[in-house]
Amino acid sequence: MKLSQLFTKTEKLPPAEEVSANAQLLERGGFIYKNNSGIYTFLPLGWRVLQNINQIIREEMDAIGGQEMQMPSLINKRYWEASGRWEVDVMYKLQDANKHEYGLGWTHEEVTAEIAKRYLQSYKDMPFSLYQIQTKFRNEARAKSGILRGREFLMKDLYSFHPDEASLNEFYWQVAEAYHKIFKRCGLEAIITEASGGDFTKEYTHEFQVLSEAGEDEILYCEKCRYSQNASISQMAKGGKCPKCEGKINSGKAIEVGNIFRLGTRFSKAFNLNYTDEQGAEHPVVMGSYGIGPSRLVGTIVEVFHDDKGIIWPASVAPFQVYLISLDGTRVESDKIYKKLLSKKISVLYDDSEERSAGAKFADADLLGIPVRIVVSTKTLKEDSVEIKRRGADGFELVKIKELEGWLTK
Ligand SMILES: [Zn+2]
């Protein structure tokens, strides 16, 4: 795509009211637009990043047998009353013209449990899992940290259904493995952290935490084996010994990018979601639920990967792979390179302006954080070459135009 045709423009200064790095850089770069506190639009550039993340999540969820679907956001009061969650204070509540009451979906255990009731009768129907990637709502008293904690955000929520705890546990650890793959593919190291089960379960639940000063959580973790507990429940202490490997325990602020819960029979009992076993006896279904916030993940990646000039996207989620800059009236030659890269299915953002200064173009390339910057100038053309620089790396190299495709695909 040509930068001159891109809907958004970059801004020199961050918006005055934003304090977090993710919101400052994403708004300056034209990735997101703040509509209200905690409510953001994903603009074309930001949407491309989000879609790349969603695609990674889809591939890994499908690989463990997850089936994607889409549930409503408008959820009738009867669902929440059945589970005892109508009074939850983070839920937006509203009434329709007929005075029927609804809660805007912040989670979907109730809805999946009721749907599953129609199709699930026998032990032979299980295990299975369903997921969606959907906008969720949370009535936050004080939205903060940019897109890390919003009132409206994207969520991948997966729900699994099992005849017994053993089947649930097997799948639970499969999901944990899939989550590690997802975060790794997004360039992040997520530490699997034990946390208290709250009202869902007496067992530990697990959070996936990325170390960052922007995080709201504090975790204790082993420097050697990465065994970790959330500080709010932990018996471990900073500087102490790891109970698993005797390594040194450290602590740090962290952003929770995912969580997994063994729900047990809490929701199946609330919705009479039962199955018959081989002997014909009836039992409640055992459930699990598993969340990842793709929009929060965008913010986390920016918090972890940025410098004083802008964002440094990992290639796997970057909105474009190449930022192509034409300098010194080399438009004709640059156009040819642009078309050639497109024909090879390499995604390019092409800064084709003949008016803007080289400095302004370089500043945009750094702010937008696209992994590879290619500069075409009269100097490079004398060598039949272009100048290539990786975002975040020092120095550049000259690459022959005829070897460019090979360089980019290697
Ligand atoms: Zn350890």
mmCIF file of C-alpha atoms and ligand atoms in Angstrom:
data_model
loop_
_atom_site.group_PDB
_atom_site.id
_atom_site.type_symbol
_atom_site.label_atom_id
_atom_site.label_comp_id
_atom_site.label_asym_id
_atom_site.label_seq_id
_atom_site.Cartn_x
_atom_site.Cartn_y
_atom_site.Cartn_z
ATOM 1 C CA MET A 1 0.000 0.000 0.000
ATOM 2 C CA LYS A 2 1.121 3.534 -0.730
ATOM 3 C CA LEU A 3 1.483 5.733 2.347
ATOM 4 C CA SER A 4 -0.155 8.586 0.429
ATOM 5 C CA GLN A 5 -3.322 6.457 0.178
ATOM 6 C CA LEU A 6 -3.329 5.253 3.780
ATOM 7 C CA PHE A 7 -6.315 6.696 5.642
ATOM 8 C CA THR A 8 -4.287 7.694 8.711
ATOM 9 C CA LYS A 9 -1.338 10.023 9.243
ATOM 10 C CA THR A 10 1.340 9.958 11.901
ATOM 11 C CA GLU A 11 1.584 12.625 14.569
ATOM 12 C CA LYS A 12 4.745 14.182 15.981
ATOM 13 C CA LEU A 13 3.546 14.429 19.553
ATOM 14 C CA PRO A 14 1.675 11.945 21.725
ATOM 15 C CA PRO A 15 -1.855 12.835 22.847
ATOM 16 C CA ALA A 16 -1.618 14.903 26.024
ATOM 17 C CA GLU A 17 -3.867 12.736 28.185
ATOM 18 C CA GLU A 18 -2.212 9.373 27.427
ATOM 19 C CA VAL A 19 0.506 8.255 29.823
ATOM 20 C CA SER A 20 1.115 4.641 28.811
ATOM 21 C CA ALA A 21 3.685 3.857 26.090
ATOM 22 C CA ASN A 22 1.276 1.605 24.187
ATOM 23 C CA ALA A 23 -1.431 4.256 23.840
ATOM 24 C CA GLN A 24 1.049 7.058 23.053
ATOM 25 C CA LEU A 25 2.838 5.163 20.293
ATOM 26 C CA LEU A 26 -0.231 3.472 18.835
ATOM 27 C CA GLU A 27 -2.128 6.772 18.654
ATOM 28 C CA ARG A 28 0.836 8.701 17.238
ATOM 29 C CA GLY A 29 1.358 6.018 14.587
ATOM 30 C CA GLY A 30 -2.330 5.974 13.618
ATOM 31 C CA PHE A 31 -2.918 2.394 14.754
ATOM 32 C CA ILE A 32 -5.722 3.263 17.156
ATOM 33 C CA TYR A 33 -8.120 6.132 17.815
ATOM 34 C CA LYS A 34 -9.376 6.916 21.296
ATOM 35 C CA ASN A 35 -13.157 7.419 21.204
ATOM 36 C CA ASN A 36 -13.576 7.643 24.965
ATOM 37 C CA SER A 37 -11.707 6.571 28.060
ATOM 38 C CA GLY A 38 -11.118 2.832 27.702
ATOM 39 C CA ILE A 39 -12.822 2.727 24.274
ATOM 40 C CA TYR A 40 -10.693 2.593 21.137
ATOM 41 C CA THR A 41 -11.078 2.154 17.393
ATOM 42 C CA PHE A 42 -8.575 -0.066 15.625
ATOM 43 C CA LEU A 43 -7.681 1.947 12.532
ATOM 44 C CA PRO A 44 -6.503 0.179 9.325
ATOM 45 C CA LEU A 45 -2.892 -0.202 10.522
ATOM 46 C CA GLY A 46 -3.913 -1.412 13.981
ATOM 47 C CA TRP A 47 -6.520 -3.733 12.498
ATOM 48 C CA ARG A 48 -3.846 -5.413 10.373
ATOM 49 C CA VAL A 49 -1.803 -6.121 13.526
ATOM 50 C CA LEU A 50 -4.880 -7.406 15.349
ATOM 51 C CA GLN A 51 -5.820 -9.669 12.429
ATOM 52 C CA ASN A 52 -2.304 -11.131 12.355
ATOM 53 C CA ILE A 53 -2.585 -11.946 16.055
ATOM 54 C CA ASN A 54 -6.076 -13.405 15.601
ATOM 55 C CA GLN A 55 -4.791 -15.610 12.794
ATOM 56 C CA ILE A 56 -2.011 -16.995 15.021
ATOM 57 C CA ILE A 57 -4.578 -17.670 17.764
ATOM 58 C CA ARG A 58 -6.972 -19.365 15.301
ATOM 59 C CA GLU A 59 -4.262 -21.647 13.950
ATOM 60 C CA GLU A 60 -3.235 -22.803 17.415
ATOM 61 C CA MET A 61 -6.814 -23.200 18.683
ATOM 62 C CA ASP A 62 -7.802 -25.186 15.571
ATOM 63 C CA ALA A 63 -4.678 -27.359 16.004
ATOM 64 C CA ILE A 64 -5.975 -28.629 19.376
ATOM 65 C CA GLY A 65 -9.468 -29.243 17.992
ATOM 66 C CA GLY A 66 -11.158 -25.958 18.924
ATOM 67 C CA GLN A 67 -14.181 -25.112 16.755
ATOM 68 C CA GLU A 68 -14.759 -21.435 16.099
ATOM 69 C CA MET A 69 -18.201 -19.874 16.371
ATOM 70 C CA GLN A 70 -19.730 -16.536 17.348
ATOM 71 C CA MET A 71 -22.075 -15.950 20.289
ATOM 72 C CA PRO A 72 -24.192 -12.886 21.052
ATOM 73 C CA SER A 73 -22.946 -9.949 23.136
ATOM 74 C CA LEU A 74 -26.466 -9.177 24.344
ATOM 75 C CA ILE A 75 -27.118 -11.814 27.007
ATOM 76 C CA ASN A 76 -30.495 -12.100 28.704
ATOM 77 C CA LYS A 77 -30.672 -11.711 32.471
ATOM 78 C CA ARG A 78 -31.905 -15.314 32.887
ATOM 79 C CA TYR A 79 -28.432 -16.655 31.985
ATOM 80 C CA TRP A 80 -26.724 -14.591 34.667
ATOM 81 C CA GLU A 81 -29.393 -15.376 37.241
ATOM 82 C CA ALA A 82 -28.965 -19.104 36.624
ATOM 83 C CA SER A 83 -25.263 -18.882 37.502
ATOM 84 C CA GLY A 84 -25.652 -16.240 40.238
ATOM 85 C CA ARG A 85 -23.634 -13.638 38.334
ATOM 86 C CA TRP A 86 -26.285 -10.967 37.629
ATOM 87 C CA GLU A 87 -24.936 -8.782 40.438
ATOM 88 C CA VAL A 88 -21.362 -8.778 39.137
ATOM 89 C CA ASP A 89 -20.333 -5.119 39.152
ATOM 90 C CA VAL A 90 -18.173 -5.191 35.998
ATOM 91 C CA MET A 91 -21.188 -6.002 33.807
ATOM 92 C CA TYR A 92 -22.947 -3.354 31.726
ATOM 93 C CA LYS A 93 -26.696 -3.862 32.167
ATOM 94 C CA LEU A 94 -29.422 -2.544 29.917
ATOM 95 C CA GLN A 95 -33.117 -2.833 29.106
ATOM 96 C CA ASP A 96 -34.833 -3.222 25.742
ATOM 97 C CA ALA A 97 -38.051 -1.548 24.594
ATOM 98 C CA ASN A 98 -40.095 -4.352 26.220
ATOM 99 C CA LYS A 99 -38.288 -3.904 29.551
ATOM 100 C CA HIS A 100 -36.374 -7.162 29.137
ATOM 101 C CA GLU A 101 -33.033 -6.961 30.891
ATOM 102 C CA TYR A 102 -29.655 -7.899 29.437
ATOM 103 C CA GLY A 103 -26.026 -7.928 30.420
ATOM 104 C CA LEU A 104 -23.378 -7.136 27.807
ATOM 105 C CA GLY A 105 -21.109 -10.175 27.531
ATOM 106 C CA TRP A 106 -17.862 -10.029 29.518
ATOM 107 C CA THR A 107 -17.574 -13.845 29.485
ATOM 108 C CA HIS A 108 -19.663 -16.691 27.999
ATOM 109 C CA GLU A 109 -19.659 -19.726 30.321
ATOM 110 C CA GLU A 110 -23.437 -19.440 30.784
ATOM 111 C CA VAL A 111 -24.209 -19.122 27.077
ATOM 112 C CA THR A 112 -21.979 -22.014 25.975
ATOM 113 C CA ALA A 113 -23.338 -24.262 28.734
ATOM 114 C CA GLU A 114 -26.910 -23.683 27.562
ATOM 115 C CA ILE A 115 -26.059 -24.191 23.881
ATOM 116 C CA ALA A 116 -24.122 -27.379 24.639
ATOM 117 C CA LYS A 117 -27.216 -28.787 26.382
ATOM 118 C CA ARG A 118 -28.993 -29.197 23.039
ATOM 119 C CA TYR A 119 -26.244 -31.226 21.352
ATOM 120 C CA LEU A 120 -24.588 -33.078 24.202
ATOM 121 C CA GLN A 121 -26.305 -36.199 25.559
ATOM 122 C CA SER A 122 -23.827 -39.025 25.910
ATOM 123 C CA TYR A 123 -20.227 -39.550 27.021
ATOM 124 C CA LYS A 124 -19.606 -40.309 23.315
ATOM 125 C CA ASP A 125 -20.230 -36.640 22.467
ATOM 126 C CA MET A 126 -17.182 -35.506 24.456
ATOM 127 C CA PRO A 127 -14.622 -34.058 24.755
ATOM 128 C CA PHE A 128 -15.062 -31.014 22.527
ATOM 129 C CA SER A 129 -14.196 -27.352 22.648
ATOM 130 C CA LEU A 130 -15.687 -24.170 21.202
ATOM 131 C CA TYR A 131 -14.169 -20.733 20.872
ATOM 132 C CA GLN A 132 -14.878 -17.281 19.573
ATOM 133 C CA ILE A 133 -12.969 -14.053 19.012
ATOM 134 C CA GLN A 134 -15.387 -11.367 20.066
ATOM 135 C CA THR A 135 -15.781 -7.907 21.549
ATOM 136 C CA LYS A 136 -16.241 -8.038 25.322
ATOM 137 C CA PHE A 137 -17.379 -5.338 27.713
ATOM 138 C CA ARG A 138 -16.281 -4.512 31.247
ATOM 139 C CA ASN A 139 -17.723 -1.707 33.308
ATOM 140 C CA GLU A 140 -14.381 -0.483 34.654
ATOM 141 C CA ALA A 141 -14.610 2.329 37.189
ATOM 142 C CA ARG A 142 -11.320 3.687 35.904
ATOM 143 C CA ALA A 143 -10.049 2.547 32.514
ATOM 144 C CA LYS A 144 -6.298 2.932 32.247
ATOM 145 C CA SER A 145 -3.085 1.765 30.621
ATOM 146 C CA GLY A 146 -4.303 2.434 27.070
ATOM 147 C CA ILE A 147 -5.514 -0.750 25.401
ATOM 148 C CA LEU A 148 -4.221 -2.934 28.244
ATOM 149 C CA ARG A 149 -7.380 -2.386 30.272
ATOM 150 C CA GLY A 150 -10.360 -1.067 28.369
ATOM 151 C CA ARG A 151 -14.113 -0.984 28.752
ATOM 152 C CA GLU A 152 -14.510 -2.655 25.370
ATOM 153 C CA PHE A 153 -11.882 -5.061 24.064
ATOM 154 C CA LEU A 154 -11.381 -8.129 21.929
ATOM 155 C CA MET A 155 -11.276 -11.544 23.588
ATOM 156 C CA LYS A 156 -10.609 -15.058 22.404
ATOM 157 C CA ASP A 157 -12.587 -17.273 24.748
ATOM 158 C CA LEU A 158 -12.478 -21.054 24.518
ATOM 159 C CA TYR A 159 -14.778 -23.422 26.430
ATOM 160 C CA SER A 160 -14.216 -27.160 26.791
ATOM 161 C CA PHE A 161 -16.580 -29.964 27.796
ATOM 162 C CA HIS A 162 -15.524 -33.250 29.397
ATOM 163 C CA PRO A 163 -16.960 -36.369 31.038
ATOM 164 C CA ASP A 164 -14.513 -36.205 33.965
ATOM 165 C CA GLU A 165 -11.639 -34.345 35.608
ATOM 166 C CA ALA A 166 -8.999 -36.521 33.914
ATOM 167 C CA SER A 167 -10.240 -35.548 30.471
ATOM 168 C CA LEU A 168 -10.390 -31.878 31.523
ATOM 169 C CA ASN A 169 -6.839 -31.985 32.888
ATOM 170 C CA GLU A 170 -5.486 -33.530 29.720
ATOM 171 C CA PHE A 171 -7.041 -30.803 27.590
ATOM 172 C CA TYR A 172 -6.123 -28.055 30.092
ATOM 173 C CA TRP A 173 -2.414 -28.737 29.622
ATOM 174 C CA GLN A 174 -2.868 -28.991 25.839
ATOM 175 C CA VAL A 175 -4.308 -25.481 25.934
ATOM 176 C CA ALA A 176 -1.396 -24.311 28.107
ATOM 177 C CA GLU A 177 1.001 -25.659 25.476
ATOM 178 C CA ALA A 178 -0.966 -23.976 22.667
ATOM 179 C CA TYR A 179 -0.887 -20.689 24.604
ATOM 180 C CA HIS A 180 2.902 -20.864 24.902
ATOM 181 C CA LYS A 181 3.077 -21.339 21.126
ATOM 182 C CA ILE A 182 0.777 -18.368 20.507
ATOM 183 C CA PHE A 183 2.757 -15.982 22.708
ATOM 184 C CA LYS A 184 6.069 -17.214 21.320
ATOM 185 C CA ARG A 185 4.825 -16.672 17.763
ATOM 186 C CA CYS A 186 3.907 -13.114 18.819
ATOM 187 C CA GLY A 187 7.511 -12.627 19.964
ATOM 188 C CA LEU A 188 6.705 -12.736 23.690
ATOM 189 C CA GLU A 189 7.886 -14.855 26.570
ATOM 190 C CA ALA A 190 4.844 -15.562 28.724
ATOM 191 C CA ILE A 191 5.500 -17.074 32.140
ATOM 192 C CA ILE A 192 2.840 -19.531 33.271
ATOM 193 C CA THR A 193 1.929 -18.359 36.749
ATOM 194 C CA GLU A 194 -0.115 -20.059 39.451
ATOM 195 C CA ALA A 195 -2.938 -17.946 40.802
ATOM 196 C CA SER A 196 -5.744 -18.507 43.254
ATOM 197 C CA GLY A 197 -8.839 -20.030 41.702
ATOM 198 C CA GLY A 198 -11.178 -17.377 43.067
ATOM 199 C CA ASP A 199 -14.734 -18.649 43.211
ATOM 200 C CA PHE A 200 -14.348 -21.048 40.265
ATOM 201 C CA THR A 201 -12.255 -23.780 41.809
ATOM 202 C CA LYS A 202 -10.177 -24.729 44.836
ATOM 203 C CA GLU A 203 -7.318 -25.683 42.518
ATOM 204 C CA TYR A 204 -4.824 -23.223 41.140
ATOM 205 C CA THR A 205 -5.696 -21.519 37.915
ATOM 206 C CA HIS A 206 -2.927 -20.384 35.624
ATOM 207 C CA GLU A 207 -2.191 -16.986 34.200
ATOM 208 C CA PHE A 208 0.180 -16.220 31.359
ATOM 209 C CA GLN A 209 2.252 -13.237 32.418
ATOM 210 C CA VAL A 210 4.632 -11.098 30.372
ATOM 211 C CA LEU A 211 7.192 -9.169 32.428
ATOM 212 C CA SER A 212 6.711 -5.426 31.859
ATOM 213 C CA GLU A 213 6.808 -2.316 34.013
ATOM 214 C CA ALA A 214 3.421 -1.421 32.503
ATOM 215 C CA GLY A 215 1.833 -4.480 34.110
ATOM 216 C CA GLU A 216 -0.741 -4.330 36.896
ATOM 217 C CA ASP A 217 0.204 -7.685 38.389
ATOM 218 C CA GLU A 218 3.261 -8.646 40.335
ATOM 219 C CA ILE A 219 4.673 -12.120 39.947
ATOM 220 C CA LEU A 220 7.394 -14.112 41.668
ATOM 221 C CA TYR A 221 9.323 -16.356 39.315
ATOM 222 C CA CYS A 222 12.342 -18.625 39.283
ATOM 223 C CA GLU A 223 15.205 -17.234 37.202
ATOM 224 C CA LYS A 224 16.233 -20.764 36.273
ATOM 225 C CA CYS A 225 13.122 -22.902 35.575
ATOM 226 C CA ARG A 226 10.491 -20.124 35.304
ATOM 227 C CA TYR A 227 8.225 -21.656 37.979
ATOM 228 C CA SER A 228 6.020 -18.727 38.989
ATOM 229 C CA GLN A 229 3.259 -17.605 41.336
ATOM 230 C CA ASN A 230 1.182 -14.440 41.410
ATOM 231 C CA ALA A 231 2.471 -12.283 44.302
ATOM 232 C CA SER A 232 -1.071 -11.955 45.730
ATOM 233 C CA ILE A 233 -1.132 -15.682 46.710
ATOM 234 C CA SER A 234 2.481 -16.642 46.874
ATOM 235 C CA GLN A 235 4.396 -18.312 49.705
ATOM 236 C CA MET A 236 7.625 -17.590 47.827
ATOM 237 C CA ALA A 237 9.761 -14.505 48.488
ATOM 238 C CA LYS A 238 12.104 -12.502 46.302
ATOM 239 C CA GLY A 239 15.685 -13.705 46.798
ATOM 240 C CA GLY A 240 14.437 -17.038 48.164
ATOM 241 C CA LYS A 241 14.894 -20.498 46.681
ATOM 242 C CA CYS A 242 12.617 -22.032 44.038
ATOM 243 C CA PRO A 243 10.603 -24.934 45.524
ATOM 244 C CA LYS A 244 11.005 -26.835 42.228
ATOM 245 C CA CYS A 245 14.700 -26.439 41.352
ATOM 246 C CA GLU A 246 16.278 -24.349 44.135
ATOM 247 C CA GLY A 247 17.002 -21.574 41.607
ATOM 248 C CA LYS A 248 16.805 -17.925 42.693
ATOM 249 C CA ILE A 249 13.389 -16.298 42.978
ATOM 250 C CA ASN A 250 12.967 -12.876 41.409
ATOM 251 C CA SER A 251 9.926 -10.630 41.219
ATOM 252 C CA GLY A 252 8.581 -8.242 38.630
ATOM 253 C CA LYS A 253 5.578 -6.392 37.321
ATOM 254 C CA ALA A 254 3.756 -8.285 34.607
ATOM 255 C CA ILE A 255 0.888 -8.017 32.132
ATOM 256 C CA GLU A 256 -1.591 -10.897 32.182
ATOM 257 C CA VAL A 257 -2.101 -11.873 28.516
ATOM 258 C CA GLY A 258 -4.024 -15.107 29.052
ATOM 259 C CA ASN A 259 -5.620 -17.329 31.659
ATOM 260 C CA ILE A 260 -6.970 -20.851 31.928
ATOM 261 C CA PHE A 261 -9.587 -22.149 34.384
ATOM 262 C CA ARG A 262 -10.788 -25.575 35.391
ATOM 263 C CA LEU A 263 -14.430 -24.704 36.011
ATOM 264 C CA GLY A 264 -15.501 -28.145 37.158
ATOM 265 C CA THR A 265 -19.280 -28.559 37.272
ATOM 266 C CA ARG A 266 -20.257 -25.091 38.477
ATOM 267 C CA PHE A 267 -21.878 -23.980 35.204
ATOM 268 C CA SER A 268 -23.108 -27.378 34.055
ATOM 269 C CA LYS A 269 -25.006 -27.748 37.350
ATOM 270 C CA ALA A 270 -26.500 -24.269 36.934
ATOM 271 C CA PHE A 271 -27.823 -25.211 33.468
ATOM 272 C CA ASN A 272 -28.549 -28.918 34.083
ATOM 273 C CA LEU A 273 -25.938 -29.793 31.481
ATOM 274 C CA ASN A 274 -25.673 -33.561 32.028
ATOM 275 C CA TYR A 275 -24.614 -36.637 30.077
ATOM 276 C CA THR A 276 -25.183 -40.359 30.404
ATOM 277 C CA ASP A 277 -22.234 -42.689 30.908
ATOM 278 C CA GLU A 278 -21.752 -46.217 29.488
ATOM 279 C CA GLN A 279 -23.993 -47.673 32.196
ATOM 280 C CA GLY A 280 -26.732 -45.127 31.519
ATOM 281 C CA ALA A 281 -26.096 -43.152 34.713
ATOM 282 C CA GLU A 282 -26.379 -39.359 34.537
ATOM 283 C CA HIS A 283 -23.534 -36.965 35.508
ATOM 284 C CA PRO A 284 -22.861 -33.237 35.231
ATOM 285 C CA VAL A 285 -20.462 -32.240 32.446
ATOM 286 C CA VAL A 286 -17.015 -30.989 33.533
ATOM 287 C CA MET A 287 -16.017 -27.687 31.924
ATOM 288 C CA GLY A 288 -12.965 -25.513 31.375
ATOM 289 C CA SER A 289 -12.588 -21.944 30.085
ATOM 290 C CA TYR A 290 -9.559 -20.278 28.553
ATOM 291 C CA GLY A 291 -9.038 -16.615 27.606
ATOM 292 C CA ILE A 292 -6.616 -14.509 25.607
ATOM 293 C CA GLY A 293 -7.102 -10.790 24.939
ATOM 294 C CA PRO A 294 -5.877 -10.078 21.382
ATOM 295 C CA SER A 295 -6.260 -6.293 21.741
ATOM 296 C CA ARG A 296 -4.402 -6.381 25.063
ATOM 297 C CA LEU A 297 -1.750 -8.451 23.301
ATOM 298 C CA VAL A 298 -1.249 -5.614 20.786
ATOM 299 C CA GLY A 299 -0.640 -3.233 23.708
ATOM 300 C CA THR A 300 1.660 -5.719 25.455
ATOM 301 C CA ILE A 301 3.792 -6.177 22.336
ATOM 302 C CA VAL A 302 4.190 -2.392 22.088
ATOM 303 C CA GLU A 303 5.114 -2.122 25.780
ATOM 304 C CA VAL A 304 7.792 -4.793 25.372
ATOM 305 C CA PHE A 305 9.048 -3.818 21.907
ATOM 306 C CA HIS A 306 9.623 -0.092 21.563
ATOM 307 C CA ASP A 307 12.394 2.483 21.865
ATOM 308 C CA ASP A 308 12.426 6.280 22.049
ATOM 309 C CA LYS A 309 11.670 6.480 18.302
ATOM 310 C CA GLY A 310 8.666 4.216 18.139
ATOM 311 C CA ILE A 311 7.372 0.667 17.911
ATOM 312 C CA ILE A 312 9.468 -2.374 16.920
ATOM 313 C CA TRP A 313 6.947 -4.986 15.693
ATOM 314 C CA PRO A 314 7.954 -8.645 15.607
ATOM 315 C CA ALA A 315 7.654 -9.703 11.937
ATOM 316 C CA SER A 316 4.857 -12.196 12.753
ATOM 317 C CA VAL A 317 2.395 -9.454 13.758
ATOM 318 C CA ALA A 318 3.713 -6.403 11.869
ATOM 319 C CA PRO A 319 1.137 -4.559 9.726
ATOM 320 C CA PHE A 320 3.560 -4.686 6.770
ATOM 321 C CA GLN A 321 6.869 -6.479 6.335
ATOM 322 C CA VAL A 322 8.649 -3.716 4.416
ATOM 323 C CA TYR A 323 8.670 0.068 4.618
ATOM 324 C CA LEU A 324 9.907 1.284 1.228
ATOM 325 C CA ILE A 325 11.235 4.846 0.986
ATOM 326 C CA SER A 326 11.909 6.708 -2.253
ATOM 327 C CA LEU A 327 14.434 9.582 -2.003
ATOM 328 C CA ASP A 328 15.955 12.151 -4.416
ATOM 329 C CA GLY A 329 13.332 11.785 -7.146
ATOM 330 C CA THR A 330 13.859 8.043 -7.607
ATOM 331 C CA ARG A 331 10.135 7.509 -7.938
ATOM 332 C CA VAL A 332 10.245 5.571 -11.209
ATOM 333 C CA GLU A 333 12.815 3.035 -9.978
ATOM 334 C CA SER A 334 11.091 2.807 -6.586
ATOM 335 C CA ASP A 335 7.744 2.121 -8.269
ATOM 336 C CA LYS A 336 9.317 -0.822 -10.076
ATOM 337 C CA ILE A 337 10.725 -2.257 -6.852
ATOM 338 C CA TYR A 338 7.358 -1.760 -5.138
ATOM 339 C CA LYS A 339 5.497 -3.639 -7.861
ATOM 340 C CA LYS A 340 8.044 -6.415 -7.894
ATOM 341 C CA LEU A 341 7.784 -6.953 -4.128
ATOM 342 C CA LEU A 342 3.980 -6.982 -4.341
ATOM 343 C CA SER A 343 4.110 -9.573 -7.129
ATOM 344 C CA LYS A 344 6.159 -11.758 -4.763
ATOM 345 C CA LYS A 345 3.430 -11.399 -2.085
ATOM 346 C CA ILE A 346 5.648 -9.322 0.208
ATOM 347 C CA SER A 347 3.553 -6.752 2.087
ATOM 348 C CA VAL A 348 4.938 -3.257 1.587
ATOM 349 C CA LEU A 349 4.064 0.196 2.874
ATOM 350 C CA TYR A 350 5.490 2.502 0.234
ATOM 351 C CA ASP A 351 6.429 6.058 1.220
ATOM 352 C CA ASP A 352 6.219 7.471 -2.299
ATOM 353 C CA SER A 353 5.949 11.164 -1.421
ATOM 354 C CA GLU A 354 8.177 13.517 -3.434
ATOM 355 C CA GLU A 355 7.601 16.458 -1.085
ATOM 356 C CA ARG A 356 8.440 15.083 2.343
ATOM 357 C CA SER A 357 12.006 15.250 3.660
ATOM 358 C CA ALA A 358 14.179 12.180 4.157
ATOM 359 C CA GLY A 359 14.181 12.940 7.904
ATOM 360 C CA ALA A 360 10.379 12.886 8.078
ATOM 361 C CA LYS A 361 10.260 9.596 6.162
ATOM 362 C CA PHE A 362 12.861 7.954 8.414
ATOM 363 C CA ALA A 363 11.031 9.178 11.512
ATOM 364 C CA ASP A 364 7.779 7.619 10.264
ATOM 365 C CA ALA A 365 9.518 4.360 9.455
ATOM 366 C CA ASP A 366 10.854 4.212 13.021
ATOM 367 C CA LEU A 367 7.551 5.221 14.626
ATOM 368 C CA LEU A 368 5.493 2.670 12.664
ATOM 369 C CA GLY A 369 7.974 -0.064 13.545
ATOM 370 C CA ILE A 370 7.819 -2.075 10.330
ATOM 371 C CA PRO A 371 10.557 -4.750 10.485
ATOM 372 C CA VAL A 372 12.518 -3.898 7.343
ATOM 373 C CA ARG A 373 13.214 -0.427 5.926
ATOM 374 C CA ILE A 374 14.337 -0.185 2.303
ATOM 375 C CA VAL A 375 15.669 3.115 0.964
ATOM 376 C CA VAL A 376 16.062 3.853 -2.743
ATOM 377 C CA SER A 377 18.240 6.903 -3.503
ATOM 378 C CA THR A 378 20.460 8.164 -6.340
ATOM 379 C CA LYS A 379 23.433 6.959 -4.296
ATOM 380 C CA THR A 380 22.152 3.393 -3.934
ATOM 381 C CA LEU A 381 21.019 3.246 -7.563
ATOM 382 C CA LYS A 382 24.596 3.963 -8.712
ATOM 383 C CA GLU A 383 25.396 0.552 -7.215
ATOM 384 C CA ASP A 384 22.182 -1.043 -8.610
ATOM 385 C CA SER A 385 21.307 -1.452 -4.946
ATOM 386 C CA VAL A 386 18.969 -0.430 -2.171
ATOM 387 C CA GLU A 387 19.813 0.300 1.454
ATOM 388 C CA ILE A 388 18.262 -2.094 3.951
ATOM 389 C CA LYS A 389 17.928 -1.547 7.667
ATOM 390 C CA ARG A 390 16.165 -3.696 10.227
ATOM 391 C CA ARG A 391 14.038 -1.788 12.720
ATOM 392 C CA GLY A 392 15.701 -1.847 16.102
ATOM 393 C CA ALA A 393 19.117 -2.810 14.715
ATOM 394 C CA ASP A 394 22.086 -0.499 14.208
ATOM 395 C CA GLY A 395 23.621 -0.090 10.794
ATOM 396 C CA PHE A 396 22.389 -0.961 7.327
ATOM 397 C CA GLU A 397 23.547 -2.892 4.326
ATOM 398 C CA LEU A 398 23.483 -2.385 0.593
ATOM 399 C CA VAL A 399 21.707 -5.156 -1.288
ATOM 400 C CA LYS A 400 21.642 -5.515 -5.069
ATOM 401 C CA ILE A 401 18.158 -4.956 -6.446
ATOM 402 C CA LYS A 402 18.246 -8.291 -8.248
ATOM 403 C CA GLU A 403 19.072 -10.030 -4.918
ATOM 404 C CA LEU A 404 16.417 -8.190 -2.943
ATOM 405 C CA GLU A 405 13.717 -10.838 -3.104
ATOM 406 C CA GLY A 406 16.136 -13.535 -1.949
ATOM 407 C CA TRP A 407 17.303 -11.328 0.927
ATOM 408 C CA LEU A 408 13.734 -10.660 2.080
ATOM 409 C CA THR A 409 12.524 -14.241 1.894
ATOM 410 C CA LYS A 410 15.536 -15.791 3.621
HETATM 411 ZN ZN ZN B 1 13.036 -23.159 39.570
#
